[in-house]
Coordinates of N, CA and C and ligand atoms in Angstrom, one line a residue:
X1 N -2.2 4.5 18.7 CA -1.2 3.9 17.8 C -0.2 4.9 17.3
X2 N 1.1 4.5 17.2 CA 2.1 5.5 16.8 C 2.3 5.5 15.3
X3 N 2.7 6.7 14.8 CA 3.0 6.8 13.4 C 4.3 6.1 13.2
X4 N 4.5 5.7 11.9 CA 5.8 5.0 11.5 C 6.3 5.7 10.2
X5 N 7.6 5.4 10.0 CA 8.2 5.9 8.7 C 8.2 4.7 7.8
X6 N 7.8 4.8 6.5 CA 7.7 3.8 5.6 C 9.2 3.4 5.2
X7 N 9.5 2.1 5.2 CA 10.9 1.6 4.9 C 11.2 1.8 3.4
X8 N 10.2 2.1 2.6 CA 10.3 2.1 1.1 C 10.3 3.5 0.5
X9 N 9.4 4.3 0.9 CA 9.3 5.7 0.4 C 9.7 6.7 1.4
X10 N 9.8 6.4 2.7 CA 10.2 7.3 3.7 C 9.1 8.2 4.3
X11 N 7.8 8.0 3.7 CA 6.7 8.8 4.2 C 6.3 8.4 5.6
X12 N 5.7 9.3 6.4 CA 5.2 9.0 7.7 C 3.8 8.4 7.5
X13 N 3.4 7.3 8.1 CA 2.1 6.7 7.9 C 1.6 6.2 9.2
X14 N 0.3 6.0 9.3 CA -0.4 5.3 10.4 C -0.6 3.9 10.1
X15 N 0.0 2.9 10.8 CA -0.1 1.5 10.4 C -1.6 1.0 10.6
X16 N -1.9 0.0 9.8 CA -3.2 -0.6 10.0 C -3.3 -1.2 11.4
X17 N -4.4 -1.0 12.1 CA -4.4 -1.5 13.5 C -4.3 -3.0 13.6
X18 N -4.6 -3.7 12.5 CA -4.5 -5.2 12.5 C -3.1 -5.7 12.3
X19 N -2.2 -4.8 11.7 CA -0.8 -5.2 11.5 C 0.0 -4.6 12.6
X20 N -0.3 -3.4 13.0 CA 0.4 -2.7 14.1 C 1.9 -2.4 13.8
X21 N 2.7 -2.7 14.8 CA 4.1 -2.3 14.7 C 4.9 -3.2 13.6
X22 N 4.3 -4.3 13.2 CA 5.0 -5.1 12.2 C 4.9 -4.5 10.8
X23 N 4.0 -3.6 10.6 CA 3.9 -3.0 9.2 C 5.1 -2.2 8.8
X24 N 5.6 -2.4 7.6 CA 6.8 -1.7 7.2 C 6.6 -0.8 6.0
X25 N 5.5 -1.1 5.3 CA 5.2 -0.3 4.0 C 3.9 0.5 4.2
X26 N 3.9 1.7 3.6 CA 2.7 2.6 3.8 C 1.5 2.3 2.9
X27 N 1.8 1.8 1.7 CA 0.7 1.7 0.7 C 0.8 0.4 -0.1
X28 N -0.1 0.2 -1.0 CA -0.1 -1.0 -1.8 C 1.2 -0.9 -2.7
X29 N 1.5 0.2 -3.2 CA 2.7 0.4 -4.1 C 3.9 0.0 -3.3
X30 N 4.1 0.4 -2.1 CA 5.3 0.1 -1.3 C 5.2 -1.4 -0.8
X31 N 4.0 -1.9 -0.6 CA 3.9 -3.3 -0.2 C 4.4 -4.2 -1.4
X32 N 4.1 -3.7 -2.6 CA 4.6 -4.5 -3.8 C 6.1 -4.5 -3.8
X33 N 6.7 -3.3 -3.5 CA 8.2 -3.3 -3.5 C 8.7 -4.2 -2.4
X34 N 8.0 -4.3 -1.3 CA 8.5 -5.1 -0.2 C 8.4 -6.6 -0.6
X35 N 7.3 -7.0 -1.3 CA 7.0 -8.3 -1.7 C 8.1 -8.7 -2.7
X36 N 8.4 -7.8 -3.7 CA 9.5 -8.1 -4.7 C 10.8 -8.3 -4.0
X37 N 11.1 -7.4 -3.0 CA 12.4 -7.5 -2.3 C 12.5 -8.9 -1.5
X38 N 11.4 -9.3 -0.9 CA 11.3 -10.6 -0.2 C 11.5 -11.7 -1.1
X39 N 10.9 -11.7 -2.3 CA 11.1 -12.8 -3.3 C 12.5 -12.9 -3.8
X40 N 13.1 -11.7 -4.0 CA 14.5 -11.7 -4.4 C 15.4 -12.3 -3.4
X41 N 15.2 -11.9 -2.1 CA 15.9 -12.4 -1.0 C 15.8 -13.9 -0.8
X42 N 14.5 -14.4 -1.0 CA 14.3 -15.8 -1.0 C 15.1 -16.6 -2.0
X43 N 15.1 -16.0 -3.3 CA 15.8 -16.7 -4.4 C 17.3 -16.7 -4.1
X44 N 17.8 -15.6 -3.5 CA 19.3 -15.5 -3.1 C 19.6 -16.6 -2.1
X45 N 18.7 -16.7 -1.1 CA 19.0 -17.6 0.0 C 18.8 -19.1 -0.3
X46 N 18.0 -19.3 -1.4 CA 17.7 -20.7 -1.8 C 18.0 -20.9 -3.3
X47 N 19.3 -20.8 -3.6 CA 19.7 -20.9 -5.0 C 19.3 -22.3 -5.6
X48 N 18.8 -22.4 -6.8 CA 18.4 -23.6 -7.4 C 17.0 -24.1 -7.0
X49 N 16.3 -23.3 -6.2 CA 15.0 -23.7 -5.8 C 14.1 -23.9 -7.0
X50 N 14.2 -23.1 -8.0 CA 13.3 -23.1 -9.2 C 13.9 -24.0 -10.3
X51 N 15.1 -24.6 -10.1 CA 15.7 -25.4 -11.2 C 15.2 -26.8 -11.1
X52 N 15.2 -27.5 -12.3 CA 14.8 -28.9 -12.3 C 13.3 -29.1 -12.2
X53 N 12.5 -28.0 -12.4 CA 11.1 -28.2 -12.3 C 10.4 -28.2 -13.7
X54 N 11.2 -28.0 -14.7 CA 10.5 -27.8 -16.0 C 9.8 -29.1 -16.5
X55 N 10.5 -30.3 -16.3 CA 9.8 -31.5 -16.7 C 8.4 -31.7 -16.1
X56 N 8.4 -31.4 -14.8 CA 7.1 -31.5 -14.0 C 6.1 -30.5 -14.6
X57 N 6.7 -29.3 -14.8 CA 5.8 -28.2 -15.3 C 5.3 -28.5 -16.7
X58 N 6.1 -29.0 -17.6 CA 5.7 -29.3 -18.9 C 4.5 -30.3 -18.9
X59 N 4.6 -31.3 -18.1 CA 3.5 -32.3 -17.9 C 2.3 -31.7 -17.4
X60 N 2.4 -30.8 -16.5 CA 1.2 -30.1 -15.9 C 0.6 -29.2 -16.9
X61 N 1.4 -28.5 -17.7 CA 0.8 -27.6 -18.7 C 0.1 -28.4 -19.8
X62 N 0.6 -29.6 -20.1 CA -0.1 -30.4 -21.1 C -1.5 -30.8 -20.7
X63 N -1.6 -31.0 -19.4 CA -3.0 -31.4 -18.9 C -3.8 -30.1 -18.6
X64 N -3.2 -28.9 -18.6 CA -4.0 -27.7 -18.4 C -3.6 -26.7 -19.5
X65 N -4.0 -27.0 -20.8 CA -3.6 -26.2 -21.9 C -4.0 -24.7 -21.9
X66 N -5.1 -24.4 -21.3 CA -5.6 -23.0 -21.4 C -5.2 -22.2 -20.1
X67 N -4.5 -22.8 -19.2 CA -4.3 -22.1 -17.9 C -3.5 -20.8 -18.1
X68 N -2.4 -20.8 -18.8 CA -1.6 -19.6 -18.9 C -2.4 -18.4 -19.5
X69 N -3.1 -18.7 -20.5 CA -3.9 -17.6 -21.2 C -4.9 -17.0 -20.2
X70 N -5.6 -17.9 -19.4 CA -6.5 -17.4 -18.5 C -5.8 -16.6 -17.3
X71 N -4.6 -17.2 -16.9 CA -3.9 -16.5 -15.9 C -3.5 -15.1 -16.3
X72 N -3.0 -14.9 -17.5 CA -2.6 -13.6 -18.0 C -3.8 -12.6 -18.0
X73 N -5.0 -13.2 -18.4 CA -6.2 -12.3 -18.4 C -6.6 -11.9 -17.0
X74 N -6.5 -12.8 -16.1 CA -6.8 -12.5 -14.7 C -5.9 -11.5 -14.1
X75 N -4.6 -11.7 -14.4 CA -3.6 -10.7 -13.9 C -3.8 -9.3 -14.5
X76 N -4.1 -9.3 -15.8 CA -4.4 -8.0 -16.4 C -5.5 -7.2 -15.7
X77 N -6.6 -8.0 -15.4 CA -7.7 -7.4 -14.7 C -7.4 -7.0 -13.3
X78 N -6.5 -7.8 -12.7 CA -6.1 -7.5 -11.3 C -5.3 -6.2 -11.2
X79 N -4.3 -6.1 -12.2 CA -3.5 -4.9 -12.2 C -4.3 -3.6 -12.4
X80 N -5.3 -3.7 -13.2 CA -6.2 -2.6 -13.4 C -6.9 -2.2 -12.1
X81 N -7.4 -3.3 -11.4 CA -8.1 -3.1 -10.1 C -7.2 -2.5 -9.1
X82 N -5.9 -3.0 -9.1 CA -4.9 -2.6 -8.1 C -4.6 -1.1 -8.3
X83 N -4.5 -0.7 -9.5 CA -4.2 0.8 -9.8 C -5.4 1.6 -9.3
X84 N -6.6 1.1 -9.5 CA -7.8 1.8 -9.1 C -7.8 1.9 -7.6
X85 N -7.4 0.8 -6.9 CA -7.4 0.7 -5.4 C -6.4 1.7 -4.9
X86 N -5.2 1.8 -5.5 CA -4.2 2.7 -5.0 C -4.7 4.1 -5.1
X87 N -5.3 4.5 -6.2 CA -5.8 5.8 -6.4 C -6.9 6.1 -5.4
X88 N -7.8 5.1 -5.2 CA -8.9 5.3 -4.2 C -8.3 5.5 -2.8
X89 N -7.3 4.7 -2.5 CA -6.7 4.8 -1.1 C -6.0 6.1 -0.9
X90 N -5.3 6.6 -2.0 CA -4.7 8.0 -1.8 C -5.8 9.0 -1.6
X91 N -6.9 8.9 -2.4 CA -7.9 9.9 -2.2 C -8.5 9.8 -0.8
X92 N -8.8 8.6 -0.3 CA -9.3 8.4 1.0 C -8.4 9.1 2.1
X93 N -7.1 8.8 2.0 CA -6.1 9.4 2.9 C -6.1 10.9 2.9
X94 N -6.2 11.4 1.6 CA -6.1 12.9 1.5 C -7.4 13.5 2.1
X95 N -8.5 12.9 1.9 CA -9.8 13.4 2.5 C -9.7 13.3 4.1
X96 N -9.2 12.2 4.6 CA -9.0 12.0 6.0 C -8.1 13.1 6.6
X97 N -7.0 13.3 5.9 CA -6.0 14.3 6.4 C -6.6 15.7 6.4
X98 N -7.4 16.0 5.3 CA -8.0 17.3 5.2 C -9.0 17.5 6.4
X99 N -9.8 16.4 6.7 CA -10.7 16.4 7.8 C -10.0 16.7 9.1
X100 N -8.9 16.0 9.4 CA -8.1 16.1 10.6 C -7.5 17.5 10.7
X101 N -7.0 18.0 9.6 CA -6.4 19.4 9.5 C -7.4 20.4 9.9
X102 N -8.6 20.2 9.3 CA -9.7 21.2 9.6 C -10.1 21.1 11.1
X103 N -10.1 19.9 11.6 CA -10.4 19.8 13.1 C -9.4 20.6 13.9
X104 N -8.1 20.4 13.6 CA -7.1 21.1 14.4 C -7.2 22.6 14.2
X105 N -7.5 23.1 13.0 CA -7.6 24.5 12.7 C -8.8 25.1 13.5
X106 N -9.9 24.3 13.6 CA -11.0 24.8 14.3 C -10.7 24.9 15.8
X107 N -9.9 23.9 16.3 CA -9.5 23.9 17.7 C -8.7 25.1 18.0
X108 N -7.7 25.4 17.1 CA -6.9 26.6 17.3 C -7.7 27.9 17.2
X109 N -8.7 27.9 16.3 CA -9.6 29.0 16.1 C -10.4 29.2 17.4
X110 N -10.9 28.1 18.0 CA -11.6 28.2 19.2 C -10.8 28.7 20.3
X111 N -9.5 28.3 20.4 CA -8.6 28.9 21.4 C -8.5 30.4 21.3
X112 N -8.3 30.9 20.1 CA -8.2 32.3 19.9 C -9.5 33.0 20.3
X113 N -10.6 32.4 19.9 CA -11.9 33.1 20.2 C -12.2 33.1 21.7
X114 N -11.7 32.1 22.4 CA -11.9 32.0 23.9 C -10.9 33.0 24.6
X115 N -9.7 33.1 24.0 CA -8.7 34.0 24.6 C -8.2 35.1 23.6
X116 N -9.0 36.1 23.3 CA -8.7 37.1 22.3 C -7.4 37.8 22.7
X117 N -7.0 37.7 24.0 CA -5.7 38.4 24.4 C -4.5 37.8 23.7
X118 N -4.7 36.6 23.1 CA -3.5 36.1 22.4 C -3.1 37.0 21.2
X119 N -3.9 37.9 20.9 CA -3.5 39.0 20.0 C -3.7 38.7 18.5
X120 N -4.2 37.6 18.1 CA -4.3 37.3 16.7 C -5.8 37.0 16.4
X121 N -6.7 37.4 17.2 CA -8.1 37.0 17.0 C -8.7 37.7 15.8
X122 N -8.0 38.8 15.4 CA -8.5 39.6 14.2 C -8.4 38.7 13.0
X123 N -7.5 37.8 13.0 CA -7.3 36.9 11.8 C -8.6 36.2 11.4
X124 N -9.4 35.9 12.4 CA -10.6 35.0 12.2 C -11.9 35.8 12.2
X125 N -11.8 37.2 12.2 CA -13.0 38.0 12.1 C -13.7 37.8 10.8
X126 N -15.0 37.6 10.8 CA -15.7 37.5 9.5 C -16.0 38.9 9.0
X127 N -16.1 39.1 7.7 CA -16.3 40.4 7.0 C -17.6 41.0 7.4
Ligands
ZN201 ZN1 5.8 4.0 1.4

């Protein structure tokens, strides 16, 4: 799978194999930006979509008096979880990158050890 450039932060990333070439955003934070942009674009393309709903909404809220308070609590907990997930994902990526870098360094080191004539084998001599 090919690396892509994130449309939001510009970083190079490896798309999730399940999304593949369709993936535009590198991380949860950038996916949020993408979602927000899509919502704004929808509202621009469908002006008045949200108008005229308040009478219906008022009736619904009267039959579900506690809904909004619970929704706010759920959202608060979700935001905390999302922040944690973003940090965990960044850590996982950093560890993965470190592992890959170490692999490539070992490969280069092995090449020098096999071919000392490359002239830089002294770099890797142990004390
Ligand atoms: Zn990004």
